[in-house]
Amino acid sequence: MYFLSGWPKRLLCPPGSPAEAPFHVQSDPQRAFFAVLARARLSIWYSRPSVLIVTYKEPAKSSTQFGSYKQAEWRPDSTTIAVSTANGYILFFHITSSRGDKYLYEPVYPKGSPQMKGTPHFKEEQCVPALNLEMRKILDLQAPIMSLQSVLEDLLVATSDGLLHLIHWEGMTNGRKAINLCTVPFSVDLQSSRGSFLGFADVHIRDMEYCATLDGFAVVFNDGKVGFITPVSSRFTAEQLHGVWSQDVVDGTCVAVNNKYRLMAFGCASGSVQVYTVDNTTGAMLLSHKLELTAKQYPDIWNKTGAVKLIRWSPDNSVVIVTWEYGGLSLWSVFGAQLICTLGGDFAYRSDGTKKDPLKINSMSWGAEGYHLWVISGLGSQDTEIEADLKNIVKQPSILLFQFIKSVLTVNPCMSNQEQVLLQGEDRLYLNYGEASQTQNPRRSSAHSEHKPSQEKSPFADGGLESQGLSTLLGHRHWHVVQISSTYLESNWPIRFSAIDKLGQNIAVVGKFGFAHYSLLTKKWKLFGNITQEQNMIVTGGLAWWNDFMVLACYNISDRQEELRVYLRTSNLDNAFAHVTKAQAETLLLSVFRDIVIVFRADCSICLYSIGRKSDGSNTTAGIQVLQEVSMSRYIPHPFLVVSVTLTSVSTENGITLKMPQQVRDAESIMLNLAGQLIMMQRDRSGPQIREKDNNPNQRKLVPFCPPVVLAQSVENVWTTFRANKQKRHLLEALWLSCGGAGMKVWLPLFPRDHRKPHSFLSQRIMLPFHINIYPLAVLFEDALVLGAVNDTLLYDSLYTRNSAREQLEVLFPFCVVERTSQIYLHHILRQLLVRNLGEQALLLAQSCAALPYFPHVLELMLHEVLEEEATSREPIPDPLLPTVAKFITEFPLFLQTVVHCARKTEYALWNYLFAAVGNPKDLFEECLMAQDLDTAASYLIILQNMEVPAVSRQHATLLFNTALEQGKWDLCRHMIRFLKAIGSGESETPPSTPTAQEPSSSGGFEFFRNRSISLSQSAENVPPSKFSLQKTLSMPSGPSGKRWSKDSDCAENMYIDMMLWRHARRLLEDVRLKDLGCFAAQLGFELISWLCKERTRAARVDNFVIALKRLHKDFLWPLPIIPASSISSPFKNGKYRTVGEQLLKSQSADPFINLEMDAGISNIQRSQSWFSNIGPTHQEIDTASSHGPQMQDAFLSPLSNKGDECSIGSATDLTESSSMVDGDWTMVDENFSTLSLTQSELEHISMELASKGPHKSQVQLRYLLHIFMEAGCLDWCVVIGLILRESSIISQVLVVAQSSEVDGEMLQNIKTGLHAVDRWASTDCPGYKPFLNIIKPQLQKLSEITEEQVQPDAFQPTAVGKTPEQTSPRAEDSRGSSSHGSIPQNEASSSSMISRKEEDITHGEEEETFQDGTYDCSVS
């Protein structure tokens, strides 16, 4: 409702001796002036601007006679002030204007500004009046005065001798005798025939306050008893007074009354506030609720506050502020919801954690409209050590002004059918709706998640929900702040009402006179063009939006007439464009429902108007017609008691039993909040229903209303909507109530399932109470959310040094900000329905909301709350709810997830209770596996580990590990390895600890590559005699990863894990899933090389080359080669150059490692030899090979031939320019290129070559695998990868290894048969492979020779290579270490540019090895 804003302001009083410091402040009835009392001074302050106007100083002589001033009270017309003194005198001061028409302060405007033109009321509104104070009358009551109270035209004074004096404001008693309290009868209620008298001699009233709506006054006696004294008849004499007292309160200290809600708040010595109301029938005092701090919220101070010192209700009667003897302020809503308390948090503690003294308050008074609280503090807010410092300085006394912003619902309750939260400050509005531009793209701020409870984090990131704009209403923590037009504020402060339209794009505000409106789209204010019209109207009953129109009830000053006006937003603000309807009596409240305006008037009647759009000619107006009038004077004792009136479509019938179904969402009932009692008047449809004719549409609306029924007590706000949604009828047809400290209530409709006939004995609606943690300001009906606001504080005291700024407000108080907040309530409602055995309704409601993003959280919260309550209950629960809730949750697919999330968030001690209700965790684990929900299964595993013996959890962990391996969930696999090890190493009692650096889950498996590269460089330093022995040294890596796998090699657990990993690797190889194998090895740090060495002749054999080739093409997205038709008539005349060009274009990936090789210092001649030795065959063979299927390829080429030349040339030239071959060989080819004119067919040829490449990432991965297989000696796999990459150098490399000593003849035989099979397949199905197979024919022949002879010649080691590894190894190591990410599979790696750069690095690093093998080959040849 009300929220503190910023720091308090400080008003400095004139300096004087400490004896002259002010101690009491009292505002006049209009809250424009404040009387401030010191011991012998009376000052008058103005509210805006807050300045001192005049001070009366009592002469020393009379001051000793009267004693010091005590209390002040204003006359209702603000012309006289009565001041009581210590010695029993009452001084009457008269306030007069001084010096004619002069003002104390006047605003000064520059020449030519619009304000210079004289406007009516200009002087009064913007100038501070100059006033005089003169003492007119002195009255001596001869006893200390306890309390002064203005009652209508009289002043009621209670003295300490037990008398009540009734004094006229002119200072005369008018001959009336003082009433002795001992003669007033007191009883428990007014029905008692005769009451007992207060039979004590020394009883007197300590504090009292008059309540106009109860017609009596609440009193606190000196012995702590409290009561209510009311005149039985109109005459105010002792015989006519009767008192009612409360038996429960015996320690009362002070009292304040709320006229609107007829409440009396009594402060007690215990620190709590007891709020009473008077029973209408018996007249007894009934306890409504208590305001007290709880031990839970304020454990260190809840019972140490001292007695309640002051209680003050706000001007709009919606909140009450309480302060205690030992200091502190607290703010509560009418029915006891706590909004602010300064005894905790940043108010009570400094930023360094030390405690501050609470602010002690001597007196306080609310300013106009409740935007300010004027506070006079005692010295309690300063530290004791400071007071020593202050003795030297004369402290300047001051008044503190606390600033508030408040919800618009406090003054304009018709806003409760909106989904926006609108707060109004004295010069600005706070709106939770995003800017118009944000409605499409809600901005989420980072501050969003800082203070929110976990339930509200990030479910709203996408705005694709069906309600009006969930993402916009909830978008971020910040408010959209609108400054109110200063021109309007100058003459119309304070703002009294404000309203926002349905779409949240237009706001209207009402000040003292007239009104103004603002568009959030154009960011402009619209004011009255004619200021006289503005100053001639006073809006009385609030205002509301209807489409593009503003509907408001006002009083026309010049015509002295109550009116209902409608203004169009788009036209100029002028009465000429307004539709005016005269009203009989003053309008107090106004609300709009669809096309009906409902008005509550001062004569206690309700009037319904129909509103419609009319367009006569160019200008559009709205027409208003009276529909129906209903008199409520029988039910309403005083019109001021009506808090809100709304028209709703809610009825006790829920639409199924209505005779006419189309009436379901019509204006069915009037909801009236009468002093906190919600009264409902339904239309009486029991009589014959008239089907309306087309010519008389108003007939149906004139159905009379039934007598009222009371729906609920202690109601602060009511929310309802007229939107309809068949899917969410429960939520949209419900009535939502905010009941202060009692939380919220919802009046929910109950629907029979499948439109069956409802049972006659079942009610069709049910009232469900529930508690929420925020103060509700708006309800989002479809989204099952409550929106609110909450005060947050920021400390700035660390910016000041301890000594310099003792008195700084920034040190004494934190800076207050208001934050938006929201809460889900669905779990409360579902639970209440289940408690009442309405499971079917709960299911219907939950299914309608199952699409909400936070629905899983709703189920989890419900389960969690019921579990906590029942499992920790001390007494046995006769009818536990948990089994019902568990059964309810099983109806939803998220059941398994909900249960495990709930279990993980509750303590272990409650698990047995939970799983007794929801089922055995082993069964739930198996269900997760069947449903392929591995992450949830992993959560169950942790529960099993704590609840079962290690053997059971290991068995389940193995199941999950295997499934995770199958599905490639690598993160989960890493956790499972850690988990299995933890079980094995005897840590089964406690969940596994956080992984250390050695374990794969923390390093992501990448340290494996790092160590691999170290072992590579180590082994390369001393080059072994044969390539194959190099693989042997690599098979068991050094470095931490090696230690990790070997440290517990004797431990059965590691063996057990290794067995599972080996089994999985074997399965992957058997299914030719090389890509998955690469991911598996990279992610889990699996030692692929050492394992492949062992499996060379078993699992790592290639059984069917053709299937393997096809599978690799598919897995790596590598296109099958095709032959361009044009290649039959080749444009290259010289076969040698042609093949060089083709080869270079074919493998652009060759470039980087050629560059490396030049760095390594291999001579150019050798390099050219290696190139040309690899590309032996002539072009005739290629031509004949490609003539197999030209007609088949034409279809591929037809679209390319239409493309422009630029595109193909671009790709060809890019390639040549980026190539790193800049020496003789390439220049020669380049010259040839320049002399040739590139024809269309050549470009097609080049582009076809480029098209036959796969993605760069696949190439990196294939080369990496080639490297691994080569090191492990799996030559058959190397051949398959060589075929796919179509690089003969790889095949040559395989031959070099094949000639070494230790190659298995069987493997070579396998390669030979495999290649023959590929050749046959290429001839029939894939002619694109034929050219490459022809290129490698010599190698094939060499292979067959080797297999036949099985010759093992001594390995020949070329001299040129001798020094290469030392030079390249550090480089290889760096590039590998930095670029291990390159081998991440596509689905795992994020597509960031960083990784793609690293992939390029890895081609450098990993292809260098490949090329060295090519070098051996050329030297041999």
PDB file of C-alpha atoms in Angstrom, residues 89 221 405 581 720 753 919 976 1056 1115 1225 1235:
ATOM      1  CA  TYR A  89      -4.691  26.068  31.224  1.00  0.00           C
ATOM      2  CA  PHE A 221      -7.920   4.986  31.158  1.00  0.00           C
ATOM      3  CA  ILE A 405       4.636   6.629  -2.371  1.00  0.00           C
ATOM      4  CA  THR A 581     -24.549  14.309 -17.330  1.00  0.00           C
ATOM      5  CA  THR A 720     -12.043  -9.548 -10.678  1.00  0.00           C
ATOM      6  CA  ARG A 753     -16.593 -32.576 -15.013  1.00  0.00           C
ATOM      7  CA  GLY A 919       7.036 -44.888  -3.887  1.00  0.00           C
ATOM      8  CA  MET A 976      29.134 -41.234 -13.047  1.00  0.00           C
ATOM      9  CA  TYR A1056      35.425 -52.034 -13.385  1.00  0.00           C
ATOM     10  CA  ASP A1115      28.451 -39.247 -40.018  1.00  0.00           C
ATOM     11  CA  ASP A1225      56.430 -24.866 -58.446  1.00  0.00           C
ATOM     12  CA  THR A1235      47.836 -17.691 -69.979  1.00  0.00           C
TER      13      THR A1235
END
